[in-house]
PDB file of C-alpha atoms in Angstrom:
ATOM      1  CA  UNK A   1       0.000   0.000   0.000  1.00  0.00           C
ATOM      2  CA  UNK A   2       1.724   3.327  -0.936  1.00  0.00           C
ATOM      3  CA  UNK A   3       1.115   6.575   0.113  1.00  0.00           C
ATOM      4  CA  UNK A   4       1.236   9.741  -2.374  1.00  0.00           C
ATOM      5  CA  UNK A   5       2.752  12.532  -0.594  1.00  0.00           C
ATOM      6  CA  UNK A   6       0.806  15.663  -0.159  1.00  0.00           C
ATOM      7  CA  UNK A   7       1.654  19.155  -0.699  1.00  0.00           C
ATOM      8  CA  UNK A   8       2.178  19.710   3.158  1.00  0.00           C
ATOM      9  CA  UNK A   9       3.989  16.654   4.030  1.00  0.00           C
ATOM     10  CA  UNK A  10       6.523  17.445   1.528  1.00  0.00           C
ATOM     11  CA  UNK A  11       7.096  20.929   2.521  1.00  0.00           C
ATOM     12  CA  UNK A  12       7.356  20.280   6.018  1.00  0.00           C
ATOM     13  CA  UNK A  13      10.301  17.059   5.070  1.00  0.00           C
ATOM     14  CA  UNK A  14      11.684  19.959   3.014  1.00  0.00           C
ATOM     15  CA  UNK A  15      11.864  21.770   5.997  1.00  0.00           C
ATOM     16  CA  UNK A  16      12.461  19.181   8.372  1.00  0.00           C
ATOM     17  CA  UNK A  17      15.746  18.511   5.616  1.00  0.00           C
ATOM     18  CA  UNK A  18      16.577  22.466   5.811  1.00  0.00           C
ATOM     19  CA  UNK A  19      16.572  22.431   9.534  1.00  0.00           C
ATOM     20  CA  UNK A  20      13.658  24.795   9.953  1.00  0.00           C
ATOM     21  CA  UNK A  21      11.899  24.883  13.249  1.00  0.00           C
ATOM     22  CA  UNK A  22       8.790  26.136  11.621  1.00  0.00           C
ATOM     23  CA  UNK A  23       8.357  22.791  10.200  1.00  0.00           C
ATOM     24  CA  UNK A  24       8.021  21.058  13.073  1.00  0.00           C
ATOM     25  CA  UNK A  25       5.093  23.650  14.471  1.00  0.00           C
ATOM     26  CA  UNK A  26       3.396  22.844  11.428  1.00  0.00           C
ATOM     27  CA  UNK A  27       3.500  19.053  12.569  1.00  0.00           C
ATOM     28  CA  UNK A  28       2.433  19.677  15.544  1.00  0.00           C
ATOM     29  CA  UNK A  29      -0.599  22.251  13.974  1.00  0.00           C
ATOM     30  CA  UNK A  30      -1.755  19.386  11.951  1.00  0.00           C
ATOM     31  CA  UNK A  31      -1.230  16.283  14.194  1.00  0.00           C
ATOM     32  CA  UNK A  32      -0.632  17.387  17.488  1.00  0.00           C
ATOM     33  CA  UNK A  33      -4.343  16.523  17.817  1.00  0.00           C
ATOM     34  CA  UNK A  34      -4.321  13.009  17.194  1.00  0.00           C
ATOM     35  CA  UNK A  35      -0.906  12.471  18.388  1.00  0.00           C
ATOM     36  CA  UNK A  36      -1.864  13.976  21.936  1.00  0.00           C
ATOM     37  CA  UNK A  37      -4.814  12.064  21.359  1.00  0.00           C
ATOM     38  CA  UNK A  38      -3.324   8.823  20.922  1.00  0.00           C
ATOM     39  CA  UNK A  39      -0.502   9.368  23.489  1.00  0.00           C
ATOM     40  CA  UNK A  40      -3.158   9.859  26.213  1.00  0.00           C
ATOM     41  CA  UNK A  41      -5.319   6.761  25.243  1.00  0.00           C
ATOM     42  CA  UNK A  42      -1.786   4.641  26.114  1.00  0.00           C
ATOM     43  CA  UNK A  43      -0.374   6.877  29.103  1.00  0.00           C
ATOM     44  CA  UNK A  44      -3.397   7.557  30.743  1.00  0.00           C
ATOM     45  CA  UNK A  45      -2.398  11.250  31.240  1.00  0.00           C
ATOM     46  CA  UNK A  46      -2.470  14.222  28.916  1.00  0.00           C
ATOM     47  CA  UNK A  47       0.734  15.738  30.949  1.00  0.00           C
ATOM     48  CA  UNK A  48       2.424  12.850  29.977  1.00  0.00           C
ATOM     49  CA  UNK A  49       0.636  12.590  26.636  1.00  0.00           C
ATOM     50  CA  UNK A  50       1.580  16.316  25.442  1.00  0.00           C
ATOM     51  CA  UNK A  51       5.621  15.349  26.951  1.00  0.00           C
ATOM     52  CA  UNK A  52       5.484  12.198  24.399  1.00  0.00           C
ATOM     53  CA  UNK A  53       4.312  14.763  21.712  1.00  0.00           C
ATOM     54  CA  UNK A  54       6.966  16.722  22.439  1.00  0.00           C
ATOM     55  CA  UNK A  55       9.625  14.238  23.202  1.00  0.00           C
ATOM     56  CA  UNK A  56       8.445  12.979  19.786  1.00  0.00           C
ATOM     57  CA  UNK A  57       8.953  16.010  17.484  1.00  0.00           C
ATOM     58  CA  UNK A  58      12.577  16.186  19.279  1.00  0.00           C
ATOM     59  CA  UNK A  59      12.420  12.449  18.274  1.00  0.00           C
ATOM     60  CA  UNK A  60      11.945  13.768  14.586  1.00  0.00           C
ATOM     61  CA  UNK A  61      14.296  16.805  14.471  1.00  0.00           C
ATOM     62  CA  UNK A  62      17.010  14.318  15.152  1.00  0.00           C
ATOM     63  CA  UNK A  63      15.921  12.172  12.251  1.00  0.00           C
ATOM     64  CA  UNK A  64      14.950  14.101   9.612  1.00  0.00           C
ATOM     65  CA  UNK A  65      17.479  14.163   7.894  1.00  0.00           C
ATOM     66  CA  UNK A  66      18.735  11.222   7.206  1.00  0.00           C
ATOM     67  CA  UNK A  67      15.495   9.354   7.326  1.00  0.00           C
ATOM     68  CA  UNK A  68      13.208  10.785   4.580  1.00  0.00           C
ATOM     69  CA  UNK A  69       9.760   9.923   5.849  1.00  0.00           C
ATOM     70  CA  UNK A  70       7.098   9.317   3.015  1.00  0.00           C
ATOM     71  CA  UNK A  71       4.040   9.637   4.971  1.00  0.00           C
ATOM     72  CA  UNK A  72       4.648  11.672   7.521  1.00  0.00           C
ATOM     73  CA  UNK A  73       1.449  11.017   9.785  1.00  0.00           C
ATOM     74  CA  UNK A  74       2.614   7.600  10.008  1.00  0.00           C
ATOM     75  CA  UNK A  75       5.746   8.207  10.437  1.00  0.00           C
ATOM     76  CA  UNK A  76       5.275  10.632  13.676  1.00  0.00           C
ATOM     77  CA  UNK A  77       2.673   8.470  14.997  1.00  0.00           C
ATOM     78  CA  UNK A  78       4.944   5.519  15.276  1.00  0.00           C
ATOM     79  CA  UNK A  79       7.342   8.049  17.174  1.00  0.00           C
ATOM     80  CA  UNK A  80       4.678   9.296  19.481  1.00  0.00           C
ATOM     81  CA  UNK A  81       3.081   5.472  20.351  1.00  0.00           C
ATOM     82  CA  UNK A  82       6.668   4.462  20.860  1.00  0.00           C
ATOM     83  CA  UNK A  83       7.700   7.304  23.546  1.00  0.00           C
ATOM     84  CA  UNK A  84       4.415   6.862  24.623  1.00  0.00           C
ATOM     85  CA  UNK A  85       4.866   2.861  25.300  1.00  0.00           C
ATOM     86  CA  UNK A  86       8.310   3.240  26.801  1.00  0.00           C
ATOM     87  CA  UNK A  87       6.950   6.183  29.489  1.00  0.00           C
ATOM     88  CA  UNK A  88       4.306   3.017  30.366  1.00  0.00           C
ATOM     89  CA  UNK A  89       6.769   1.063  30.399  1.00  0.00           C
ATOM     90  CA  UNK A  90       8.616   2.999  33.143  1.00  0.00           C
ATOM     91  CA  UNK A  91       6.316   3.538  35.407  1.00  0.00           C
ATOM     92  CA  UNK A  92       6.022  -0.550  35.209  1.00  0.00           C
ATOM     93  CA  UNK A  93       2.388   0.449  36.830  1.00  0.00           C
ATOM     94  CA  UNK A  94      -0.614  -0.973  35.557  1.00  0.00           C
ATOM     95  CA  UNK A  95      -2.622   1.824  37.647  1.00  0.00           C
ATOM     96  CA  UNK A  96      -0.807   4.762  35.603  1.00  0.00           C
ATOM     97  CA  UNK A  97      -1.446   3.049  32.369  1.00  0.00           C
ATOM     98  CA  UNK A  98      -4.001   4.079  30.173  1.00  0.00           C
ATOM     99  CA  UNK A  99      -6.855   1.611  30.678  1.00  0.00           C
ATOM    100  CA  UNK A 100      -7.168   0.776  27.149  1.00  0.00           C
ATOM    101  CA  UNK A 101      -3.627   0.314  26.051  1.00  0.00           C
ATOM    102  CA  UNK A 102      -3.864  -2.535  29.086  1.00  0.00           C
ATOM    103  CA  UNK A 103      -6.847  -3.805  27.666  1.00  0.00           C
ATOM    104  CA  UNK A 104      -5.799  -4.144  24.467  1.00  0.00           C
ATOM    105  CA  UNK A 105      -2.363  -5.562  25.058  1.00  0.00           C
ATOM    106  CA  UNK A 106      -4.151  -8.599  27.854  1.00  0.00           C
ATOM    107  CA  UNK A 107      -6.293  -9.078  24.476  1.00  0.00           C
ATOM    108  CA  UNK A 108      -3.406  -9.874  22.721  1.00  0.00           C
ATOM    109  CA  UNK A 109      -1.809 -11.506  25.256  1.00  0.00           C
ATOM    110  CA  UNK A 110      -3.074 -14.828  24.121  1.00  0.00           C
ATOM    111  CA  UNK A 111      -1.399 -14.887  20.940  1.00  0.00           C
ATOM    112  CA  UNK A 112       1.632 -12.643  21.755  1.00  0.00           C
ATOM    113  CA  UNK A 113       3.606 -13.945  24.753  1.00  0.00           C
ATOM    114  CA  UNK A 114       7.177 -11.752  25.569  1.00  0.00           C
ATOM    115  CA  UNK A 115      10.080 -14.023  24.180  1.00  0.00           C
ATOM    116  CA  UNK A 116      12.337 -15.068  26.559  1.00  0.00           C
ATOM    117  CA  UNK A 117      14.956 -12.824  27.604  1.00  0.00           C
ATOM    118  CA  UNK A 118      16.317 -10.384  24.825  1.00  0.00           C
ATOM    119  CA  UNK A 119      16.028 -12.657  21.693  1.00  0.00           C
ATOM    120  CA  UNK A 120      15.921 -10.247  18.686  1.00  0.00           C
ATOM    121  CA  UNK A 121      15.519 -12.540  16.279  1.00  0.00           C
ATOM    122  CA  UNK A 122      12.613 -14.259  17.977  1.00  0.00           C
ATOM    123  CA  UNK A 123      11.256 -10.227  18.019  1.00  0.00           C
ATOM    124  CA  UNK A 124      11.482  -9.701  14.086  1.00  0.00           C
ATOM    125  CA  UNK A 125      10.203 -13.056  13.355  1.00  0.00           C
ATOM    126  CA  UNK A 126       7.340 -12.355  15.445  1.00  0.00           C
ATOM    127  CA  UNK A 127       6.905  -8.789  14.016  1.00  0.00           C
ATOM    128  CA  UNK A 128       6.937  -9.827  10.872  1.00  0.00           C
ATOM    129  CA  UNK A 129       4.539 -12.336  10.762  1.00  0.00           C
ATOM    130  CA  UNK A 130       2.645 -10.550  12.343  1.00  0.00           C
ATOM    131  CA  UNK A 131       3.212  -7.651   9.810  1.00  0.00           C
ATOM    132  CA  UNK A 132       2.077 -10.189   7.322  1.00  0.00           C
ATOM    133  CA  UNK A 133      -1.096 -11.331   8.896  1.00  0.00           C
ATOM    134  CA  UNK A 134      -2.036  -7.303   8.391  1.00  0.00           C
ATOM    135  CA  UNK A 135      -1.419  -7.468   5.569  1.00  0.00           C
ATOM    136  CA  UNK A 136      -3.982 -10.435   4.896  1.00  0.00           C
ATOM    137  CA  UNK A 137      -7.155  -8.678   6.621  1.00  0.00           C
ATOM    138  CA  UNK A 138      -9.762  -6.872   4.319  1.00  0.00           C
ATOM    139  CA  UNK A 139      -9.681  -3.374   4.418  1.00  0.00           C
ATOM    140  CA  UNK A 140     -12.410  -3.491   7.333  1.00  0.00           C
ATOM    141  CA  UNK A 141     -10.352  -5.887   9.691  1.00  0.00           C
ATOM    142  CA  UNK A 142      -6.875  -4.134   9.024  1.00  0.00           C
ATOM    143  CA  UNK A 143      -9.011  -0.905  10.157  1.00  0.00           C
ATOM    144  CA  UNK A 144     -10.151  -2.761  12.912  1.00  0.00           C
ATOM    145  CA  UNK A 145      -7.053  -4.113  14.025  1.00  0.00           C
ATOM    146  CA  UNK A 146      -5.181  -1.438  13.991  1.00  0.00           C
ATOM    147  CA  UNK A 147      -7.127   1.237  15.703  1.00  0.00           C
ATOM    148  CA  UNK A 148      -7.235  -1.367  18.519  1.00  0.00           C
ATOM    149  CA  UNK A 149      -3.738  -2.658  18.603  1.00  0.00           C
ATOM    150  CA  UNK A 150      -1.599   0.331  17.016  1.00  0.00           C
ATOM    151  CA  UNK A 151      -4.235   3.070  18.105  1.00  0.00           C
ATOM    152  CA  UNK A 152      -5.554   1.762  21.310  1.00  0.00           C
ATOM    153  CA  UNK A 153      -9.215   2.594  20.435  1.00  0.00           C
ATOM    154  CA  UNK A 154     -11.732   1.565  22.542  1.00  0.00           C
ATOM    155  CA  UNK A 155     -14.084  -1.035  21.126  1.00  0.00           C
ATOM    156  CA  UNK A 156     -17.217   1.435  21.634  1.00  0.00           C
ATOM    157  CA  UNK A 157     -14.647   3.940  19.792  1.00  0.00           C
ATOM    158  CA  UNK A 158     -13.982   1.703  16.969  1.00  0.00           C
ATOM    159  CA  UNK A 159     -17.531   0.747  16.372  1.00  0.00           C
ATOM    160  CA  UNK A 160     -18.594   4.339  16.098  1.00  0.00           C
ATOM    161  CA  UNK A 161     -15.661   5.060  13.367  1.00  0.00           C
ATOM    162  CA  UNK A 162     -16.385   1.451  11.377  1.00  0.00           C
ATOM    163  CA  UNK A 163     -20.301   1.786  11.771  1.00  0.00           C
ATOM    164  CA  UNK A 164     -21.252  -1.258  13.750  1.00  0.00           C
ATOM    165  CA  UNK A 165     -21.933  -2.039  17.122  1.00  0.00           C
ATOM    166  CA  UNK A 166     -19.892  -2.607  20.042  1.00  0.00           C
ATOM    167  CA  UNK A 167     -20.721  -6.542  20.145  1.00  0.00           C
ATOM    168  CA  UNK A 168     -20.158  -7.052  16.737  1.00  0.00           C
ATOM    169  CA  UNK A 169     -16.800  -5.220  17.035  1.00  0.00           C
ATOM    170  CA  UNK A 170     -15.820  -7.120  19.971  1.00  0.00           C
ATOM    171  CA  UNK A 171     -16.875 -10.238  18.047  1.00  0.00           C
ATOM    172  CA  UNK A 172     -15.077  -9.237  14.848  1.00  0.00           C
ATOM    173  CA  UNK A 173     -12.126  -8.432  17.284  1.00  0.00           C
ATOM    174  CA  UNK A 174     -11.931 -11.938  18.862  1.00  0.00           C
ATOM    175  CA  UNK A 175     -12.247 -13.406  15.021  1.00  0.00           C
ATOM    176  CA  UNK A 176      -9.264 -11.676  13.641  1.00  0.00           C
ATOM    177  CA  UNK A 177      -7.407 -12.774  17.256  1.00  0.00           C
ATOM    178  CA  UNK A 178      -8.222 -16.373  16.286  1.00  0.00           C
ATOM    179  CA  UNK A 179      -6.690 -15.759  13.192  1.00  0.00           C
ATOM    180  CA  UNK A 180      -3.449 -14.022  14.232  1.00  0.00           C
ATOM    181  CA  UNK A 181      -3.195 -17.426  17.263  1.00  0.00           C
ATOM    182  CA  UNK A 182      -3.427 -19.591  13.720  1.00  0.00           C
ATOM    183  CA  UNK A 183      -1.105 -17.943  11.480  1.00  0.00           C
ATOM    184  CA  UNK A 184       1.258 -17.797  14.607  1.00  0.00           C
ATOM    185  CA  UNK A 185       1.281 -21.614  15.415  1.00  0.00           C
ATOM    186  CA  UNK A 186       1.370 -22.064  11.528  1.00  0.00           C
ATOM    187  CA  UNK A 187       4.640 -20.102  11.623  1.00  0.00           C
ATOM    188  CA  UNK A 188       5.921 -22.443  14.426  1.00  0.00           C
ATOM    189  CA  UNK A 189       5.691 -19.204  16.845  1.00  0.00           C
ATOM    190  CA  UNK A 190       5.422 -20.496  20.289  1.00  0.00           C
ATOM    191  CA  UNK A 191       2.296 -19.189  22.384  1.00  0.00           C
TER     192      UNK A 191
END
């Protein structure tokens, strides 16, 4: 699936490339929104949210360049749910977590266990299988799937964006789950 560039997004990599500050303001004019957004559905906090934001567009100053982003919303999201993650992560608290980033990571839980110790190559394999079983969902599911596991969207959330309701989301949910625990054990990925 590629993504054609808009005018903005290339202007602000431009700028990002010159080293102008004014391109990151415009990132944060035209995603800070849904990056704050989806920083405080995983912290739990919008003080911590808005630092992730921040820590984020520090996140890419320092890469742009070399990295030459070509879809920028992505791009920043994955830097924002990542800072967002590790500040979870540090306060190791379930308490201070945001209630659905728990939720949908116990979900998961059943088809995802941690691999033991620091095995990298146990990591990739697992992301990219699971990168492919994405990549095998209609365009519905993959919407699905993602808002829950990337975006931490609550089911009631994702129902109202995909048009059903909260059952059949939840159902549709555990479906694709199902799936992901078969194409796993397929893969010989321990569960």
């Amino acid at each position: 699936m590629s993504h054609k560039m808009n005018r903005d997004e290339r202007k602000i990599i431009v700028g990002l490339h010159r080293r102008e500050e004014s391109a990151l303001s415009e990132v944060y004019r035209i995603y800070g929104r849904m990056l704050r957004s989806m920083a405080e559905r995983i912290t739990g906090n919008p003080l911590d949210a808005e630092e992730c934001v921040n820590d984020a567009l520090l996140d890419l100053w320092n890469a742009v360049p070399p990295d030459d982003p070509t879809h920028l919303a992505a791009y920043v999201s994955a830097l924002v749910r990542r800072r967002a993650i590790d500040r979870v992560r540090y306060y190791t608290a379930h308490q201070r977590a945001g209630r659905e980033y728990v939720q949908s990571i116990e979900e998961l839980s059943d088809c995802l266990s941690d691999p033991d110790g620091e095995d990298w190559g146990e990591i990739l394999t697992i992301r990219d299988c699971v990168q492919k079983f994405v990549d095998t969902l209609d365009a519905r599911d993959r919407r699905i799937f993602l808002l829950r596991y990337y975006r931490f969207e609550s089911v009631e959330a994702i129902a109202e964006l995909c048009g059903m309701s909260a059952a059949a989301t939840g159902m549709r949910l555990m479906r694709i789950r199902k799936r992901l625990n078969q194409m796993l054990t397929k893969n010989g990925i321990q569960i």
